[in-house]
PDB file of C-alpha atoms in Angstrom:
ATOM      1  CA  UNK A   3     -95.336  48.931  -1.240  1.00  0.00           C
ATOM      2  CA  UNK A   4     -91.588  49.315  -0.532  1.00  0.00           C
ATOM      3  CA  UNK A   5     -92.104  47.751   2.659  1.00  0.00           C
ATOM      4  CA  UNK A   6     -93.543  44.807   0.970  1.00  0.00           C
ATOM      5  CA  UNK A   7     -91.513  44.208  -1.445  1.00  0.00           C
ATOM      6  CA  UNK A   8     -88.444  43.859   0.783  1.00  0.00           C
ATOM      7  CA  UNK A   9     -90.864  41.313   2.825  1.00  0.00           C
ATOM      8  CA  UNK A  10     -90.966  38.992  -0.397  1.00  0.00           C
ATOM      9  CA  UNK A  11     -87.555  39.180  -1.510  1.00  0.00           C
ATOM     10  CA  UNK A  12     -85.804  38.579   1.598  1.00  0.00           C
ATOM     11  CA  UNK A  13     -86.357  34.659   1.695  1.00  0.00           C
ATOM     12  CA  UNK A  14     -85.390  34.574  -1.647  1.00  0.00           C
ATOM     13  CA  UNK A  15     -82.022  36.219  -0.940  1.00  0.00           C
ATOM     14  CA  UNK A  16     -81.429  34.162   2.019  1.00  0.00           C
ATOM     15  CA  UNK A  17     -81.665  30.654   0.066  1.00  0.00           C
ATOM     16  CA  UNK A  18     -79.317  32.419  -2.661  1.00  0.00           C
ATOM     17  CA  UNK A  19     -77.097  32.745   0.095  1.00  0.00           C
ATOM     18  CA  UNK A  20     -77.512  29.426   1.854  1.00  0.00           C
ATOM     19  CA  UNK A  21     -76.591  27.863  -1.742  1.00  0.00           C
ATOM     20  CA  UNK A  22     -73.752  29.598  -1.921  1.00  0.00           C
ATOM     21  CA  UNK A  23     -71.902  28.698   1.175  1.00  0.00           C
ATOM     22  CA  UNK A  24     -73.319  24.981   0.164  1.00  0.00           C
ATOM     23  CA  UNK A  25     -71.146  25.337  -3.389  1.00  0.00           C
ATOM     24  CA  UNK A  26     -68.498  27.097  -1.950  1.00  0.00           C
ATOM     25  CA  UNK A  27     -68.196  24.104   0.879  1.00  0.00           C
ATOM     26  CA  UNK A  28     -68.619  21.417  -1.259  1.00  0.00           C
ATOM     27  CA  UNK A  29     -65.631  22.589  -4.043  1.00  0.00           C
ATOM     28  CA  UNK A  30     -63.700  23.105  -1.023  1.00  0.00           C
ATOM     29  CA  UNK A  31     -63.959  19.618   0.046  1.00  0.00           C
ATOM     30  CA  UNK A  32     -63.579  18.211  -3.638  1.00  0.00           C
ATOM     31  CA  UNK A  33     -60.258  19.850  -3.517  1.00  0.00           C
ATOM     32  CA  UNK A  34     -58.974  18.482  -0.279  1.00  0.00           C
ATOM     33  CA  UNK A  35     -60.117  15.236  -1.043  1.00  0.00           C
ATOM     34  CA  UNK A  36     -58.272  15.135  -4.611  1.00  0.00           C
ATOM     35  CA  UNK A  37     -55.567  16.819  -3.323  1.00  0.00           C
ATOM     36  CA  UNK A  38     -52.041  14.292  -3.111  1.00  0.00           C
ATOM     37  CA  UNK A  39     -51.888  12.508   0.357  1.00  0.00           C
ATOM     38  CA  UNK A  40     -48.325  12.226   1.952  1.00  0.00           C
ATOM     39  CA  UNK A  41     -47.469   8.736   2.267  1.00  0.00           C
ATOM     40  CA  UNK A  42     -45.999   6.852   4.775  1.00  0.00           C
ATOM     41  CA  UNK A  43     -42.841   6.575   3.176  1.00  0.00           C
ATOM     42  CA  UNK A  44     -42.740  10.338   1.989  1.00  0.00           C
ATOM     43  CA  UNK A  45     -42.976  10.760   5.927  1.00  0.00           C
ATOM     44  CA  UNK A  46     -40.316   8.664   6.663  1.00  0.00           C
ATOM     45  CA  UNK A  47     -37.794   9.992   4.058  1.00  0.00           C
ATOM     46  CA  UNK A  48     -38.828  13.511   5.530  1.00  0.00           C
ATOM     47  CA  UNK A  49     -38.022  12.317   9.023  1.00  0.00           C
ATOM     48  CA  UNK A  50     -34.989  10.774   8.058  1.00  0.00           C
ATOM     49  CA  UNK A  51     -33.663  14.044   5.997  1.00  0.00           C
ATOM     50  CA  UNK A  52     -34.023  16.211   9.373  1.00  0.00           C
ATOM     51  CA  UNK A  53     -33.008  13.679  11.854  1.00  0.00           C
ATOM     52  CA  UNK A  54     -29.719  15.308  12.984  1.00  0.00           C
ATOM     53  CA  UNK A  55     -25.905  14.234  11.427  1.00  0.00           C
ATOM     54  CA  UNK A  56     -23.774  12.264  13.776  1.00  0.00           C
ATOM     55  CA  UNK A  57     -21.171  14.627  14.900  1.00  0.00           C
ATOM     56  CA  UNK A  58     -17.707  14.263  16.888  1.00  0.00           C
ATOM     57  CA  UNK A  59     -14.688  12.194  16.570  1.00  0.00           C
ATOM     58  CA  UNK A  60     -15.492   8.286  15.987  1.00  0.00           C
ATOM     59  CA  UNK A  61     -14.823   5.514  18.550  1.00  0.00           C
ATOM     60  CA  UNK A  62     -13.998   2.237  16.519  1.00  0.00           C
ATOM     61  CA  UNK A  63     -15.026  -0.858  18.498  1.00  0.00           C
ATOM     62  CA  UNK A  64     -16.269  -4.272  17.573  1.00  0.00           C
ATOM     63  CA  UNK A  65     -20.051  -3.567  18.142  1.00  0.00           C
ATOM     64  CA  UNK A  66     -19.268  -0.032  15.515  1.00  0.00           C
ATOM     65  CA  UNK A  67     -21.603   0.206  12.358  1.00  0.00           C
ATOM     66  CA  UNK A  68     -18.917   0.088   9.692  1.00  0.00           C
ATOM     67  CA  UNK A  69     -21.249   1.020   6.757  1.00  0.00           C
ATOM     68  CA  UNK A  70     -22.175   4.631   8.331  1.00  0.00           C
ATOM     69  CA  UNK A  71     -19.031   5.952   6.951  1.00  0.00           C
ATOM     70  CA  UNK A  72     -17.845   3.042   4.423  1.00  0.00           C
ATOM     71  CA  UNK A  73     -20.703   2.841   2.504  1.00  0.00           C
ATOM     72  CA  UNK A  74     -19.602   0.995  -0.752  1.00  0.00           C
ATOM     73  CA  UNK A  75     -18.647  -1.968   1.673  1.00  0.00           C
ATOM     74  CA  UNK A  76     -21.946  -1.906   3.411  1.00  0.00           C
ATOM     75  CA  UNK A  77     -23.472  -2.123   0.023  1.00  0.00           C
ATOM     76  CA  UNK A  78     -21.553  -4.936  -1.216  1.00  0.00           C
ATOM     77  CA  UNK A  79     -22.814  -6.956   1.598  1.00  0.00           C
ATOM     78  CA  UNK A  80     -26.189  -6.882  -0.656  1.00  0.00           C
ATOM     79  CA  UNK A  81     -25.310  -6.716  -4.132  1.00  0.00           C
ATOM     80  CA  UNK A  82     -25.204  -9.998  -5.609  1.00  0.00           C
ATOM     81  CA  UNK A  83     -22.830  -8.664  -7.811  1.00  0.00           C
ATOM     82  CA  UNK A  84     -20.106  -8.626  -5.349  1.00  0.00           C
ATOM     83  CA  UNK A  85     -18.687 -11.625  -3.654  1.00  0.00           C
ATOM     84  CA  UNK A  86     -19.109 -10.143  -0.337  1.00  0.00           C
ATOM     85  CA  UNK A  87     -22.971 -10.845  -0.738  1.00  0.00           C
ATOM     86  CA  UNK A  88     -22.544 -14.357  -0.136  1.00  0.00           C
ATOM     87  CA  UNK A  89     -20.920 -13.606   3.478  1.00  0.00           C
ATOM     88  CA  UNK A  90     -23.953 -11.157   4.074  1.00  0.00           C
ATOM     89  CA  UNK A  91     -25.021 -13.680   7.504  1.00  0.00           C
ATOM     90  CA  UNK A  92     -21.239 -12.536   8.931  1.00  0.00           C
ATOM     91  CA  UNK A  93     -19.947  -9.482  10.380  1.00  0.00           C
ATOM     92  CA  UNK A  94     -17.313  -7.111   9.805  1.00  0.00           C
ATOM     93  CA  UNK A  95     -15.128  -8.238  11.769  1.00  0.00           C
ATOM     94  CA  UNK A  96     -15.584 -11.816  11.283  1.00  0.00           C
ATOM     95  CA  UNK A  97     -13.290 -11.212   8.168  1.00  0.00           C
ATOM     96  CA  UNK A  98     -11.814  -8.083   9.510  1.00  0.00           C
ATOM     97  CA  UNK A  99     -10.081  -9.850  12.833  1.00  0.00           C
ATOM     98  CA  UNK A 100      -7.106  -7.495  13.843  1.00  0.00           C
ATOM     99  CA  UNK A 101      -9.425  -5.180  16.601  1.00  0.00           C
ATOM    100  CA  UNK A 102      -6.105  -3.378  17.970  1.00  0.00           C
ATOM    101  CA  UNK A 103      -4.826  -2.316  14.287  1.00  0.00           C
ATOM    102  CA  UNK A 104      -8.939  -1.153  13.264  1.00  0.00           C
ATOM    103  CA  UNK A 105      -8.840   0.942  16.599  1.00  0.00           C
ATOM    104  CA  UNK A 106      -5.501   2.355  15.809  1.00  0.00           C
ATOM    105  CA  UNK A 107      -6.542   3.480  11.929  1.00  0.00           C
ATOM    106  CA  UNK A 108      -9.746   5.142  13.380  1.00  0.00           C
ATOM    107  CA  UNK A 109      -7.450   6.934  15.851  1.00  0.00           C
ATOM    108  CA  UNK A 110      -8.633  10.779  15.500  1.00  0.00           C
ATOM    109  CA  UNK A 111     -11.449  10.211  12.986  1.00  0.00           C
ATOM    110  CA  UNK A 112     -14.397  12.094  13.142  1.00  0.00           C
ATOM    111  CA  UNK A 113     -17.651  12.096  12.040  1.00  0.00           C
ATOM    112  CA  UNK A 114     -18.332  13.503   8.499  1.00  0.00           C
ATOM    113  CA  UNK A 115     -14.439  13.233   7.520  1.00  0.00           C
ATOM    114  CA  UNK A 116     -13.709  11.940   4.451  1.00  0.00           C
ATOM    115  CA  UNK A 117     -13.869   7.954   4.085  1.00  0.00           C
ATOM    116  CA  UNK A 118     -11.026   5.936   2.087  1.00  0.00           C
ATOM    117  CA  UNK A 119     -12.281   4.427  -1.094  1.00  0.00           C
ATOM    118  CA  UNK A 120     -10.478   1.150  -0.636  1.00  0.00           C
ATOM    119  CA  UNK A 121      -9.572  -0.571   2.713  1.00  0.00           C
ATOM    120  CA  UNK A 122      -5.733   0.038   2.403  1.00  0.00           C
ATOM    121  CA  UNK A 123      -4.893   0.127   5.811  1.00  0.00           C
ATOM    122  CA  UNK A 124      -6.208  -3.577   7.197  1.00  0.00           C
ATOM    123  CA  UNK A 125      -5.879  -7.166   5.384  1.00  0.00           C
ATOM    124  CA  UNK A 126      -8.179 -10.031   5.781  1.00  0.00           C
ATOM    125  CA  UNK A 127      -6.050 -12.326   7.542  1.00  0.00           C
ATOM    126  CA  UNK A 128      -5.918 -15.178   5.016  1.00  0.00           C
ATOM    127  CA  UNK A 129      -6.365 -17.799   7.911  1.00  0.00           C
ATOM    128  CA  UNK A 130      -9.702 -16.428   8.543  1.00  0.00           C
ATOM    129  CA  UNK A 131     -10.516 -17.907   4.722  1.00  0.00           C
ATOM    130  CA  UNK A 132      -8.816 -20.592   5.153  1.00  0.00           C
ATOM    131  CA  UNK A 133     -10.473 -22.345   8.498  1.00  0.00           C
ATOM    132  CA  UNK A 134     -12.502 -25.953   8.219  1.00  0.00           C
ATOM    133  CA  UNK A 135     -15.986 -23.779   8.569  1.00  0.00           C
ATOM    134  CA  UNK A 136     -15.198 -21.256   5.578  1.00  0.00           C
ATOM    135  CA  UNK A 137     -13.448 -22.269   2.658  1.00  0.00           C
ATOM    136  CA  UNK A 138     -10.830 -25.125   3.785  1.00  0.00           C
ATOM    137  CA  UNK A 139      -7.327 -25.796   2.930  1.00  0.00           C
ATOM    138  CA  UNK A 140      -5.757 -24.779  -0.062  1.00  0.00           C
ATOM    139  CA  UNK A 141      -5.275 -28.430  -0.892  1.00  0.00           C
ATOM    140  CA  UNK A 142      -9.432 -28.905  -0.800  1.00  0.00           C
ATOM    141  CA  UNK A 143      -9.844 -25.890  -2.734  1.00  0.00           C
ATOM    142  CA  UNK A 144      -7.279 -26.596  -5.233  1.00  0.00           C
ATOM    143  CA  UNK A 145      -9.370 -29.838  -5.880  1.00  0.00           C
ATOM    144  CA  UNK A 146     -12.616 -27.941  -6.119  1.00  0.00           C
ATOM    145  CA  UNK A 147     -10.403 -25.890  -9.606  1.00  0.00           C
ATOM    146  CA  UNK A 148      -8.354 -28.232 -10.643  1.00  0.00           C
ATOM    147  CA  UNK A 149      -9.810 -28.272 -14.404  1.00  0.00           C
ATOM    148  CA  UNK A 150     -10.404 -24.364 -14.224  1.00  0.00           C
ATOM    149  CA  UNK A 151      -8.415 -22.592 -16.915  1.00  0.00           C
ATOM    150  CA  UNK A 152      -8.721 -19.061 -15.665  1.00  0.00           C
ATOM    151  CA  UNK A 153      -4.992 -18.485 -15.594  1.00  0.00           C
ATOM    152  CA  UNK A 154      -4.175 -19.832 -19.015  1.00  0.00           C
ATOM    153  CA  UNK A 155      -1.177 -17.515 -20.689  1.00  0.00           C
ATOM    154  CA  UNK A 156      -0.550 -17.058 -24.194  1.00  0.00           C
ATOM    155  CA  UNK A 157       1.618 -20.325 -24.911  1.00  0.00           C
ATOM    156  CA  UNK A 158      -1.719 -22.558 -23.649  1.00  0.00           C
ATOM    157  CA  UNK A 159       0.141 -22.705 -20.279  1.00  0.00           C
ATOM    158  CA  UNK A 160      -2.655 -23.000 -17.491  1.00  0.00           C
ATOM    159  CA  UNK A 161      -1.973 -23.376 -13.906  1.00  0.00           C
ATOM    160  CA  UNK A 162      -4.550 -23.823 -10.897  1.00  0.00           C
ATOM    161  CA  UNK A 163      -4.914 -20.586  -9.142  1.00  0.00           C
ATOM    162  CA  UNK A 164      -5.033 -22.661  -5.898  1.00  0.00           C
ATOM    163  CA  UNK A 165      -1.549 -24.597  -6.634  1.00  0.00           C
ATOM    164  CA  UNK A 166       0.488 -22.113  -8.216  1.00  0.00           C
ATOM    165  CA  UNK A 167       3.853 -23.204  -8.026  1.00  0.00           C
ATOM    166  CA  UNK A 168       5.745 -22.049  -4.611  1.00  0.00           C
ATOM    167  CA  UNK A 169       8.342 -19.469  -5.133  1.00  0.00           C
ATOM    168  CA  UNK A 170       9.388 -16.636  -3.065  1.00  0.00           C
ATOM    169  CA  UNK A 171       7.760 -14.475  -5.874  1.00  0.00           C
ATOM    170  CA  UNK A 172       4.288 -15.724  -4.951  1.00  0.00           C
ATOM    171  CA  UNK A 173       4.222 -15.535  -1.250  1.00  0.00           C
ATOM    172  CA  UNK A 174       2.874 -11.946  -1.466  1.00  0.00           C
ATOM    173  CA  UNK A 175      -0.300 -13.325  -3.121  1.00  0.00           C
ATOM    174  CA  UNK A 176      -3.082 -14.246  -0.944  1.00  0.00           C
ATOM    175  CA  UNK A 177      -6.763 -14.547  -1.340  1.00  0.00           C
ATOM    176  CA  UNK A 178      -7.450 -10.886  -1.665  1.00  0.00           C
ATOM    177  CA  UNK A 179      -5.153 -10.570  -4.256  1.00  0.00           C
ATOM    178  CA  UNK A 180      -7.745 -12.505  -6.674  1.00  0.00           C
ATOM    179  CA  UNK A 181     -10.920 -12.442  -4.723  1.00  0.00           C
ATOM    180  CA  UNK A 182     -11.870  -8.520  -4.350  1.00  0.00           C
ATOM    181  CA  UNK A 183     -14.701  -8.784  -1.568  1.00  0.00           C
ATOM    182  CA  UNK A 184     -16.296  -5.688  -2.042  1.00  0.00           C
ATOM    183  CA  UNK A 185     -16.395  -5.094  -5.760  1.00  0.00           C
ATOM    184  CA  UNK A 186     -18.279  -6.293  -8.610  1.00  0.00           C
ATOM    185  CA  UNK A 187     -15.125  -7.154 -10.867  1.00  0.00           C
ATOM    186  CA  UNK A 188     -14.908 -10.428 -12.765  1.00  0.00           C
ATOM    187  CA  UNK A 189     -12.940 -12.839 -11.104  1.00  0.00           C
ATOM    188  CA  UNK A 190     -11.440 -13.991 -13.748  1.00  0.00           C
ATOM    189  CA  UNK A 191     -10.260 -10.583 -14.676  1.00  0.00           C
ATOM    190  CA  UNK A 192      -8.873  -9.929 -11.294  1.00  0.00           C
ATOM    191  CA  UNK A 193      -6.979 -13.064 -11.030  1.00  0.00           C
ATOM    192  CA  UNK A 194      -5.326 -12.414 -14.615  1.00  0.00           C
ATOM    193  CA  UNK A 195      -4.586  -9.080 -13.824  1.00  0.00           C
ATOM    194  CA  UNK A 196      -2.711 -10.286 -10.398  1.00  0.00           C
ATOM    195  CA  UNK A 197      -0.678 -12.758 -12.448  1.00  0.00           C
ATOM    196  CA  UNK A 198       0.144  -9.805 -15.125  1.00  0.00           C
ATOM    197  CA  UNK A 199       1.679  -7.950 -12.783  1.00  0.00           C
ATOM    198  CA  UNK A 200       5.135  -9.960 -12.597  1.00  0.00           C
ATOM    199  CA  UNK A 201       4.056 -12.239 -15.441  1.00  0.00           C
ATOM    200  CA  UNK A 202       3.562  -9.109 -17.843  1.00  0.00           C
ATOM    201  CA  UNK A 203       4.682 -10.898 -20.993  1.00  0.00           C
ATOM    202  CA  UNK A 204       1.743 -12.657 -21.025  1.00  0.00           C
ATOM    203  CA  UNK A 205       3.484 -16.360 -20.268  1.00  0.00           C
ATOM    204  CA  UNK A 206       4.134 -18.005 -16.919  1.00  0.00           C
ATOM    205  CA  UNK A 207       7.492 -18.983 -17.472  1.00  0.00           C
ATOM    206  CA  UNK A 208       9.986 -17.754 -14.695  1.00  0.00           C
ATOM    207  CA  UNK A 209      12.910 -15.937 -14.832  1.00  0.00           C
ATOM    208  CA  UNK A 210      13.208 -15.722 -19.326  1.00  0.00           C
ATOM    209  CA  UNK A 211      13.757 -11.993 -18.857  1.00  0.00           C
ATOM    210  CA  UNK A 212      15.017 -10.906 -15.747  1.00  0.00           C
ATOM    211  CA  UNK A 213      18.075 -12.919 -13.828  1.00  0.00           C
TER     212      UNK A 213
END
């Protein structure tokens, strides 16, 4: 009798088992497939987080990447914020002409040093603005703002910023000095606050206060 009754209940032990490994398979595959996928871009950003630093001193030439270390520049050049965004077709050093002075400021710089927040060291040559395939002469642009009261002081007093009045005062003014490339200011601002800097009474009257 013993005999036979482990003859009957074997087959029914082995289907127990078989449905087991059949529910144990099947949640195992539910899982998987409901489990989150890595997407492209996940595998990208991964890549990109353990592709090695650049390293070693920097070599300035005019083929360099500027926006691997100056970033806030190389994002200007898409934020239509900033007035650099509308030169986004040009170069670096389309605007940025004086090679020998660049390679002498990068002189001992190294990968992973500290950038400068502002480009004190180089000027835009304003000649570079001022050619018949950029912006013109400062006769055609003074044309272009002739009724623009941007620069008006507080006695109603409004002048053109393109045909101030020539004075030794004003030679240090150039383009830049109103026109900040690479940051999302309001003209208008910026220009005031150039003229406020000798004209700090608020009027553009020469030479009322100091002899």
């Amino acid at each position: 009798m013993k005999n036979g009754n482990l003859s009957a209940q074997s087959p029914s032990k082995t289907l127990i088992a078989i449905f087991v490994v059949i529910v144990i398979a099947t949640t195992a595959a539910c899982v998987y497939g409901c489990a989150p996928k890595e997407t492209s871009e996940q595998a990208t950003a991964q890549s990109a987080e353990e592709a090695p630093v650049m390293q070693g001193e920097f070599s300035f030439s005019a083929d360099s990447d500027c926006a691997t270390c100056h970033e806030t520049e190389g994002g200007s050049m898409t934020d239509g914020n900033c007035p650099a965004a509308n030169h986004a077709a040009q170069s670096c050093i389309d605007c940025h002409t004086d090679i020998d002075g660049l390679t002498s400021v990068h002189d001992g710089v190294a990968y992973g040093d500290k950038t400068a927040k502002r480009l004190k060291k180089t000027v835009v040559d304003e000649a570079t603005c001022l050619t018949d395939v950029c912006h013109g002469s400062y006769e055609a642009l003074a044309e272009k703002t002739a009724s623009s009261t941007i620069l008006t002081d507080n006695d109603g007093t409004t002048v053109n910023p393109h045909d101030m009045p020539v004075n030794e005062d004003h030679e240090t003014i150039d383009c830049g000095s109103c026109h900040d490339m690479h940051a999302s200011d309001d003209i208008a601002k910026t220009a005031q606050k150039a003229c406020q800097s000798c004209h700090h009474m608020g009027t553009y009257e020469c030479y009322t206060c100091h002899e």
